[in-house]
Amino acid sequence: MTTVTEGSSAPALTGGGRFSLGPRAYPIVALAALTTGVSGVVAAQFGSGPYLDPLNATVSEYAVASRGGVTEFAMAAVALGSLALLAGLRSVRAPVRGMPEGLLMVWSGALLVAAAVPTTPFGDDPTVAAQIHRYVSIAAFVSLPAAGALLVPRLARDRVWRPVARTVEWVALAGGIGLLAITYVALPGERVMIGLVERALLGAEVALLAVLAIWLLRVAWMGTVVKFPTYHRFIAS
């Protein structure tokens, strides 16, 4: 049976020291959904006509132009994968309670609304639906880097999650920089290369989810608790 020292998060165990199906399934579902979502967004770039430039057109504009709702399906897949990730983190008692958990739920809910409520092509008069899409997209962009930033000190204090704290810190920082960049590009920058900036931001945000999901997979399936050497062990030996 896996032993966990005091003050560290512990994977949920069933009788006999075996993991239940839930914690083991969550990271697989999360990674599969994230992979599906990223693949869908990439595939949509090739089916929307030559008049859209990925450097200057946002993912939402591709969703308007694409046939069959590939981009919307991809956004919904990422949202559902994020919810599976959150459920998995909670099932192994990862330190996500409170604001990080709430921000992850905002990210997931905002993505689902953005997938269901279409925007309008750039240059057209914005409809009510387009305004809703815009605001929930902003909420999604802001919430995930904020959740990552709040998670960093919590992960660093947790013996199970400490090995990924630095990686989460870097990808959260990349997301924060991307958020500042897209804010500048969308306002005083007059949308110069907004497509490239948005995709870089989304890449950082998906990377944050992937890092957490991959480590969750290790914790749920292996029950790994990384043991760090301390001075008293060397002295005692």
PDB file of C-alpha atoms in Angstrom:
ATOM      1  CA  MET A   1       0.000   0.000   0.000  1.00  0.00           C
ATOM      2  CA  THR A   2       1.213   3.506  -0.780  1.00  0.00           C
ATOM      3  CA  THR A   3       2.238   5.493   2.267  1.00  0.00           C
ATOM      4  CA  VAL A   4       1.893   9.242   2.374  1.00  0.00           C
ATOM      5  CA  THR A   5       3.587  11.477   4.855  1.00  0.00           C
ATOM      6  CA  GLU A   6       1.678  13.973   6.941  1.00  0.00           C
ATOM      7  CA  GLY A   7       0.733  17.166   5.130  1.00  0.00           C
ATOM      8  CA  SER A   8       0.753  15.635   1.654  1.00  0.00           C
ATOM      9  CA  SER A   9      -2.182  14.909  -0.599  1.00  0.00           C
ATOM     10  CA  ALA A  10      -3.141  11.256  -0.819  1.00  0.00           C
ATOM     11  CA  PRO A  11      -4.734   9.393  -3.704  1.00  0.00           C
ATOM     12  CA  ALA A  12      -8.156   8.010  -2.948  1.00  0.00           C
ATOM     13  CA  LEU A  13      -7.937   4.316  -2.168  1.00  0.00           C
ATOM     14  CA  THR A  14     -10.509   1.596  -1.972  1.00  0.00           C
ATOM     15  CA  GLY A  15     -10.322  -1.473   0.196  1.00  0.00           C
ATOM     16  CA  GLY A  16      -7.154  -3.492  -0.124  1.00  0.00           C
ATOM     17  CA  GLY A  17      -5.060  -0.514  -1.196  1.00  0.00           C
ATOM     18  CA  ARG A  18      -6.361  -0.523  -4.792  1.00  0.00           C
ATOM     19  CA  PHE A  19      -7.469   2.597  -6.612  1.00  0.00           C
ATOM     20  CA  SER A  20     -11.099   2.922  -7.614  1.00  0.00           C
ATOM     21  CA  LEU A  21     -12.002   3.169 -11.294  1.00  0.00           C
ATOM     22  CA  GLY A  22     -12.819   6.882 -11.023  1.00  0.00           C
ATOM     23  CA  PRO A  23      -9.357   8.258 -10.193  1.00  0.00           C
ATOM     24  CA  ARG A  24      -7.772   5.998 -12.795  1.00  0.00           C
ATOM     25  CA  ALA A  25     -10.231   6.928 -15.525  1.00  0.00           C
ATOM     26  CA  TYR A  26     -10.251  10.695 -15.025  1.00  0.00           C
ATOM     27  CA  PRO A  27      -6.752  11.481 -16.388  1.00  0.00           C
ATOM     28  CA  ILE A  28      -7.276   9.192 -19.384  1.00  0.00           C
ATOM     29  CA  VAL A  29     -10.555  10.913 -20.227  1.00  0.00           C
ATOM     30  CA  ALA A  30      -8.952  14.335 -19.703  1.00  0.00           C
ATOM     31  CA  LEU A  31      -5.953  13.610 -21.940  1.00  0.00           C
ATOM     32  CA  ALA A  32      -8.135  12.018 -24.632  1.00  0.00           C
ATOM     33  CA  ALA A  33     -10.471  15.026 -24.637  1.00  0.00           C
ATOM     34  CA  LEU A  34      -7.595  17.514 -24.752  1.00  0.00           C
ATOM     35  CA  THR A  35      -6.003  15.637 -27.640  1.00  0.00           C
ATOM     36  CA  THR A  36      -9.337  15.544 -29.469  1.00  0.00           C
ATOM     37  CA  GLY A  37      -9.859  19.256 -28.918  1.00  0.00           C
ATOM     38  CA  VAL A  38      -6.420  20.288 -30.131  1.00  0.00           C
ATOM     39  CA  SER A  39      -6.726  17.999 -33.152  1.00  0.00           C
ATOM     40  CA  GLY A  40     -10.112  19.505 -33.992  1.00  0.00           C
ATOM     41  CA  VAL A  41      -8.827  23.076 -33.839  1.00  0.00           C
ATOM     42  CA  VAL A  42      -5.887  22.171 -36.066  1.00  0.00           C
ATOM     43  CA  ALA A  43      -8.129  20.319 -38.524  1.00  0.00           C
ATOM     44  CA  ALA A  44     -10.484  23.311 -38.764  1.00  0.00           C
ATOM     45  CA  GLN A  45      -7.627  25.456 -40.053  1.00  0.00           C
ATOM     46  CA  PHE A  46      -7.630  23.462 -43.285  1.00  0.00           C
ATOM     47  CA  GLY A  47     -11.353  23.509 -44.014  1.00  0.00           C
ATOM     48  CA  SER A  48     -12.393  27.136 -43.761  1.00  0.00           C
ATOM     49  CA  GLY A  49     -11.296  28.523 -47.114  1.00  0.00           C
ATOM     50  CA  PRO A  50      -8.233  30.481 -48.210  1.00  0.00           C
ATOM     51  CA  TYR A  51      -9.658  33.864 -47.197  1.00  0.00           C
ATOM     52  CA  LEU A  52      -8.892  33.270 -43.517  1.00  0.00           C
ATOM     53  CA  ASP A  53      -5.341  33.900 -42.357  1.00  0.00           C
ATOM     54  CA  PRO A  54      -4.414  31.977 -39.187  1.00  0.00           C
ATOM     55  CA  LEU A  55      -2.045  34.791 -38.234  1.00  0.00           C
ATOM     56  CA  ASN A  56      -4.829  37.371 -38.183  1.00  0.00           C
ATOM     57  CA  ALA A  57      -8.064  35.391 -37.688  1.00  0.00           C
ATOM     58  CA  THR A  58      -9.120  34.108 -34.279  1.00  0.00           C
ATOM     59  CA  VAL A  59     -10.254  30.584 -33.524  1.00  0.00           C
ATOM     60  CA  SER A  60     -13.813  31.900 -33.098  1.00  0.00           C
ATOM     61  CA  GLU A  61     -13.720  33.369 -36.619  1.00  0.00           C
ATOM     62  CA  TYR A  62     -12.652  29.991 -37.925  1.00  0.00           C
ATOM     63  CA  ALA A  63     -15.599  28.485 -36.072  1.00  0.00           C
ATOM     64  CA  VAL A  64     -17.967  30.832 -37.915  1.00  0.00           C
ATOM     65  CA  ALA A  65     -16.447  29.932 -41.281  1.00  0.00           C
ATOM     66  CA  SER A  66     -16.034  26.187 -40.762  1.00  0.00           C
ATOM     67  CA  ARG A  67     -18.677  23.707 -41.814  1.00  0.00           C
ATOM     68  CA  GLY A  68     -19.862  20.945 -39.519  1.00  0.00           C
ATOM     69  CA  GLY A  69     -18.992  22.676 -36.248  1.00  0.00           C
ATOM     70  CA  VAL A  70     -15.520  21.149 -35.940  1.00  0.00           C
ATOM     71  CA  THR A  71     -14.135  24.050 -33.912  1.00  0.00           C
ATOM     72  CA  GLU A  72     -17.172  24.158 -31.635  1.00  0.00           C
ATOM     73  CA  PHE A  73     -16.839  20.414 -31.025  1.00  0.00           C
ATOM     74  CA  ALA A  74     -13.141  20.884 -30.259  1.00  0.00           C
ATOM     75  CA  MET A  75     -13.880  23.639 -27.733  1.00  0.00           C
ATOM     76  CA  ALA A  76     -16.512  21.484 -26.040  1.00  0.00           C
ATOM     77  CA  ALA A  77     -14.075  18.564 -25.899  1.00  0.00           C
ATOM     78  CA  VAL A  78     -11.455  20.706 -24.138  1.00  0.00           C
ATOM     79  CA  ALA A  79     -14.105  21.956 -21.710  1.00  0.00           C
ATOM     80  CA  LEU A  80     -15.264  18.428 -20.856  1.00  0.00           C
ATOM     81  CA  GLY A  81     -11.666  17.252 -20.566  1.00  0.00           C
ATOM     82  CA  SER A  82     -11.007  20.088 -18.132  1.00  0.00           C
ATOM     83  CA  LEU A  83     -13.967  19.016 -16.015  1.00  0.00           C
ATOM     84  CA  ALA A  84     -12.662  15.432 -16.006  1.00  0.00           C
ATOM     85  CA  LEU A  85      -9.266  16.751 -14.938  1.00  0.00           C
ATOM     86  CA  LEU A  86     -10.822  18.732 -12.095  1.00  0.00           C
ATOM     87  CA  ALA A  87     -12.791  15.701 -10.933  1.00  0.00           C
ATOM     88  CA  GLY A  88      -9.609  13.633 -11.025  1.00  0.00           C
ATOM     89  CA  LEU A  89      -7.657  16.212  -9.052  1.00  0.00           C
ATOM     90  CA  ARG A  90     -10.337  16.250  -6.405  1.00  0.00           C
ATOM     91  CA  SER A  91     -10.491  12.449  -6.291  1.00  0.00           C
ATOM     92  CA  VAL A  92      -6.803  12.201  -5.342  1.00  0.00           C
ATOM     93  CA  ARG A  93      -7.056  15.136  -2.940  1.00  0.00           C
ATOM     94  CA  ALA A  94      -4.801  17.438  -4.947  1.00  0.00           C
ATOM     95  CA  PRO A  95      -4.595  20.966  -3.444  1.00  0.00           C
ATOM     96  CA  VAL A  96      -7.154  22.586  -5.734  1.00  0.00           C
ATOM     97  CA  ARG A  97      -9.935  23.448  -3.308  1.00  0.00           C
ATOM     98  CA  GLY A  98     -11.166  27.022  -3.217  1.00  0.00           C
ATOM     99  CA  MET A  99     -10.226  29.597  -5.853  1.00  0.00           C
ATOM    100  CA  PRO A 100      -8.222  27.293  -8.179  1.00  0.00           C
ATOM    101  CA  GLU A 101     -11.143  24.897  -8.329  1.00  0.00           C
ATOM    102  CA  GLY A 102     -13.581  27.746  -8.973  1.00  0.00           C
ATOM    103  CA  LEU A 103     -11.419  29.218 -11.735  1.00  0.00           C
ATOM    104  CA  LEU A 104     -11.102  25.829 -13.435  1.00  0.00           C
ATOM    105  CA  MET A 105     -14.892  25.577 -13.385  1.00  0.00           C
ATOM    106  CA  VAL A 106     -15.168  29.082 -14.870  1.00  0.00           C
ATOM    107  CA  TRP A 107     -12.746  28.058 -17.638  1.00  0.00           C
ATOM    108  CA  SER A 108     -14.743  24.917 -18.434  1.00  0.00           C
ATOM    109  CA  GLY A 109     -18.137  26.602 -18.285  1.00  0.00           C
ATOM    110  CA  ALA A 110     -17.001  29.555 -20.373  1.00  0.00           C
ATOM    111  CA  LEU A 111     -15.624  27.223 -23.051  1.00  0.00           C
ATOM    112  CA  LEU A 112     -18.907  25.314 -23.194  1.00  0.00           C
ATOM    113  CA  VAL A 113     -20.893  28.541 -23.586  1.00  0.00           C
ATOM    114  CA  ALA A 114     -18.453  29.829 -26.232  1.00  0.00           C
ATOM    115  CA  ALA A 115     -18.858  26.568 -28.140  1.00  0.00           C
ATOM    116  CA  ALA A 116     -22.657  26.759 -27.987  1.00  0.00           C
ATOM    117  CA  VAL A 117     -23.098  30.494 -28.661  1.00  0.00           C
ATOM    118  CA  PRO A 118     -21.621  31.603 -32.004  1.00  0.00           C
ATOM    119  CA  THR A 119     -19.882  34.878 -32.707  1.00  0.00           C
ATOM    120  CA  THR A 120     -20.092  36.935 -35.904  1.00  0.00           C
ATOM    121  CA  PRO A 121     -17.432  37.396 -38.596  1.00  0.00           C
ATOM    122  CA  PHE A 122     -15.045  40.276 -37.931  1.00  0.00           C
ATOM    123  CA  GLY A 123     -16.435  43.501 -39.367  1.00  0.00           C
ATOM    124  CA  ASP A 124     -20.103  42.545 -39.001  1.00  0.00           C
ATOM    125  CA  ASP A 125     -22.309  44.231 -36.443  1.00  0.00           C
ATOM    126  CA  PRO A 126     -22.064  42.225 -33.211  1.00  0.00           C
ATOM    127  CA  THR A 127     -25.234  40.450 -32.173  1.00  0.00           C
ATOM    128  CA  VAL A 128     -26.248  39.678 -28.599  1.00  0.00           C
ATOM    129  CA  ALA A 129     -24.919  36.151 -29.088  1.00  0.00           C
ATOM    130  CA  ALA A 130     -21.616  37.542 -30.332  1.00  0.00           C
ATOM    131  CA  GLN A 131     -21.321  39.769 -27.247  1.00  0.00           C
ATOM    132  CA  ILE A 132     -21.979  36.787 -24.977  1.00  0.00           C
ATOM    133  CA  HIS A 133     -19.358  34.787 -26.884  1.00  0.00           C
ATOM    134  CA  ARG A 134     -16.837  37.601 -26.493  1.00  0.00           C
ATOM    135  CA  TYR A 135     -17.292  37.975 -22.750  1.00  0.00           C
ATOM    136  CA  VAL A 136     -17.210  34.274 -21.955  1.00  0.00           C
ATOM    137  CA  SER A 137     -14.071  33.960 -24.093  1.00  0.00           C
ATOM    138  CA  ILE A 138     -12.430  36.688 -22.012  1.00  0.00           C
ATOM    139  CA  ALA A 139     -13.470  34.854 -18.845  1.00  0.00           C
ATOM    140  CA  ALA A 140     -11.906  31.649 -20.172  1.00  0.00           C
ATOM    141  CA  PHE A 141      -8.658  33.352 -21.200  1.00  0.00           C
ATOM    142  CA  VAL A 142      -8.253  35.004 -17.783  1.00  0.00           C
ATOM    143  CA  SER A 143      -9.359  32.193 -15.472  1.00  0.00           C
ATOM    144  CA  LEU A 144      -6.912  29.436 -16.427  1.00  0.00           C
ATOM    145  CA  PRO A 145      -3.606  31.364 -16.032  1.00  0.00           C
ATOM    146  CA  ALA A 146      -4.990  32.727 -12.755  1.00  0.00           C
ATOM    147  CA  ALA A 147      -5.796  29.199 -11.578  1.00  0.00           C
ATOM    148  CA  GLY A 148      -2.290  28.078 -12.491  1.00  0.00           C
ATOM    149  CA  ALA A 149      -0.703  30.968 -10.606  1.00  0.00           C
ATOM    150  CA  LEU A 150      -2.724  30.173  -7.492  1.00  0.00           C
ATOM    151  CA  LEU A 151      -1.855  26.483  -7.727  1.00  0.00           C
ATOM    152  CA  VAL A 152       1.932  26.983  -7.829  1.00  0.00           C
ATOM    153  CA  PRO A 153       2.528  27.634  -4.084  1.00  0.00           C
ATOM    154  CA  ARG A 154       0.042  24.929  -3.143  1.00  0.00           C
ATOM    155  CA  LEU A 155       1.750  22.352  -5.341  1.00  0.00           C
ATOM    156  CA  ALA A 156       5.166  23.382  -4.020  1.00  0.00           C
ATOM    157  CA  ARG A 157       4.024  22.627  -0.460  1.00  0.00           C
ATOM    158  CA  ASP A 158       2.548  19.236  -1.362  1.00  0.00           C
ATOM    159  CA  ARG A 159       4.899  16.240  -1.414  1.00  0.00           C
ATOM    160  CA  VAL A 160       2.928  14.475  -4.146  1.00  0.00           C
ATOM    161  CA  TRP A 161       2.632  17.451  -6.500  1.00  0.00           C
ATOM    162  CA  ARG A 162       5.887  19.271  -5.710  1.00  0.00           C
ATOM    163  CA  PRO A 163       7.766  17.808  -8.739  1.00  0.00           C
ATOM    164  CA  VAL A 164       5.445  19.595 -11.189  1.00  0.00           C
ATOM    165  CA  ALA A 165       5.174  22.907  -9.331  1.00  0.00           C
ATOM    166  CA  ARG A 166       7.978  24.547 -11.313  1.00  0.00           C
ATOM    167  CA  THR A 167       6.574  23.360 -14.649  1.00  0.00           C
ATOM    168  CA  VAL A 168       3.118  24.647 -13.728  1.00  0.00           C
ATOM    169  CA  GLU A 169       4.746  27.945 -12.748  1.00  0.00           C
ATOM    170  CA  TRP A 170       6.390  28.322 -16.159  1.00  0.00           C
ATOM    171  CA  VAL A 171       3.317  27.480 -18.219  1.00  0.00           C
ATOM    172  CA  ALA A 172       1.136  29.708 -16.022  1.00  0.00           C
ATOM    173  CA  LEU A 173       3.653  32.519 -16.561  1.00  0.00           C
ATOM    174  CA  ALA A 174       3.521  31.892 -20.310  1.00  0.00           C
ATOM    175  CA  GLY A 175      -0.260  32.093 -20.132  1.00  0.00           C
ATOM    176  CA  GLY A 176      -0.066  35.377 -18.226  1.00  0.00           C
ATOM    177  CA  ILE A 177       2.301  36.859 -20.800  1.00  0.00           C
ATOM    178  CA  GLY A 178       0.007  35.645 -23.571  1.00  0.00           C
ATOM    179  CA  LEU A 179      -2.944  37.267 -21.803  1.00  0.00           C
ATOM    180  CA  LEU A 180      -1.141  40.610 -21.679  1.00  0.00           C
ATOM    181  CA  ALA A 181      -0.143  40.259 -25.333  1.00  0.00           C
ATOM    182  CA  ILE A 182      -3.649  39.514 -26.572  1.00  0.00           C
ATOM    183  CA  THR A 183      -5.048  42.391 -24.504  1.00  0.00           C
ATOM    184  CA  TYR A 184      -2.623  44.767 -26.202  1.00  0.00           C
ATOM    185  CA  VAL A 185      -3.239  43.315 -29.664  1.00  0.00           C
ATOM    186  CA  ALA A 186      -7.028  43.414 -29.291  1.00  0.00           C
ATOM    187  CA  LEU A 187      -7.129  47.032 -28.090  1.00  0.00           C
ATOM    188  CA  PRO A 188      -4.338  49.491 -29.046  1.00  0.00           C
ATOM    189  CA  GLY A 189      -2.638  46.989 -31.341  1.00  0.00           C
ATOM    190  CA  GLU A 190      -5.581  47.003 -33.773  1.00  0.00           C
ATOM    191  CA  ARG A 191      -5.634  43.173 -34.026  1.00  0.00           C
ATOM    192  CA  VAL A 192      -2.184  42.880 -35.581  1.00  0.00           C
ATOM    193  CA  MET A 193      -1.398  39.136 -35.717  1.00  0.00           C
ATOM    194  CA  ILE A 194      -4.185  38.447 -33.226  1.00  0.00           C
ATOM    195  CA  GLY A 195      -4.567  34.912 -34.547  1.00  0.00           C
ATOM    196  CA  LEU A 196      -0.961  34.046 -33.760  1.00  0.00           C
ATOM    197  CA  VAL A 197      -1.115  35.625 -30.297  1.00  0.00           C
ATOM    198  CA  GLU A 198      -4.394  33.877 -29.462  1.00  0.00           C
ATOM    199  CA  ARG A 199      -3.050  30.491 -30.541  1.00  0.00           C
ATOM    200  CA  ALA A 200       0.088  30.995 -28.450  1.00  0.00           C
ATOM    201  CA  LEU A 201      -2.084  31.825 -25.427  1.00  0.00           C
ATOM    202  CA  LEU A 202      -4.316  28.815 -26.014  1.00  0.00           C
ATOM    203  CA  GLY A 203      -1.239  26.628 -26.429  1.00  0.00           C
ATOM    204  CA  ALA A 204       0.069  27.728 -23.029  1.00  0.00           C
ATOM    205  CA  GLU A 205      -3.315  27.118 -21.423  1.00  0.00           C
ATOM    206  CA  VAL A 206      -3.698  23.650 -22.910  1.00  0.00           C
ATOM    207  CA  ALA A 207      -0.106  22.892 -21.843  1.00  0.00           C
ATOM    208  CA  LEU A 208      -1.056  23.777 -18.267  1.00  0.00           C
ATOM    209  CA  LEU A 209      -3.965  21.344 -18.386  1.00  0.00           C
ATOM    210  CA  ALA A 210      -1.791  18.663 -19.976  1.00  0.00           C
ATOM    211  CA  VAL A 211       0.916  18.956 -17.293  1.00  0.00           C
ATOM    212  CA  LEU A 212      -1.654  18.500 -14.537  1.00  0.00           C
ATOM    213  CA  ALA A 213      -3.363  15.635 -16.376  1.00  0.00           C
ATOM    214  CA  ILE A 214      -0.111  13.755 -17.020  1.00  0.00           C
ATOM    215  CA  TRP A 215       0.960  13.995 -13.388  1.00  0.00           C
ATOM    216  CA  LEU A 216      -2.552  13.036 -12.295  1.00  0.00           C
ATOM    217  CA  LEU A 217      -2.215   9.942 -14.482  1.00  0.00           C
ATOM    218  CA  ARG A 218       0.982   9.017 -12.658  1.00  0.00           C
ATOM    219  CA  VAL A 219      -0.509   9.632  -9.221  1.00  0.00           C
ATOM    220  CA  ALA A 220      -3.757   7.776  -9.958  1.00  0.00           C
ATOM    221  CA  TRP A 221      -2.155   4.733 -11.569  1.00  0.00           C
ATOM    222  CA  MET A 222       1.104   4.439  -9.637  1.00  0.00           C
ATOM    223  CA  GLY A 223       0.289   6.154  -6.355  1.00  0.00           C
ATOM    224  CA  THR A 224       3.684   7.819  -6.617  1.00  0.00           C
ATOM    225  CA  VAL A 225       4.864   9.895  -3.714  1.00  0.00           C
ATOM    226  CA  VAL A 226       8.220  11.472  -4.436  1.00  0.00           C
ATOM    227  CA  LYS A 227      10.490  11.356  -1.395  1.00  0.00           C
ATOM    228  CA  PHE A 228      12.978  14.168  -1.040  1.00  0.00           C
ATOM    229  CA  PRO A 229      16.171  13.663   1.001  1.00  0.00           C
ATOM    230  CA  THR A 230      16.494  15.755   4.127  1.00  0.00           C
ATOM    231  CA  TYR A 231      19.485  16.608   6.273  1.00  0.00           C
ATOM    232  CA  HIS A 232      18.315  14.622   9.282  1.00  0.00           C
ATOM    233  CA  ARG A 233      18.288  11.434   7.202  1.00  0.00           C
ATOM    234  CA  PHE A 234      21.926  11.929   6.248  1.00  0.00           C
ATOM    235  CA  ILE A 235      22.874  12.719   9.846  1.00  0.00           C
ATOM    236  CA  ALA A 236      20.991   9.698  11.151  1.00  0.00           C
ATOM    237  CA  SER A 237      22.734   7.454   8.653  1.00  0.00           C
TER     238      SER A 237
END
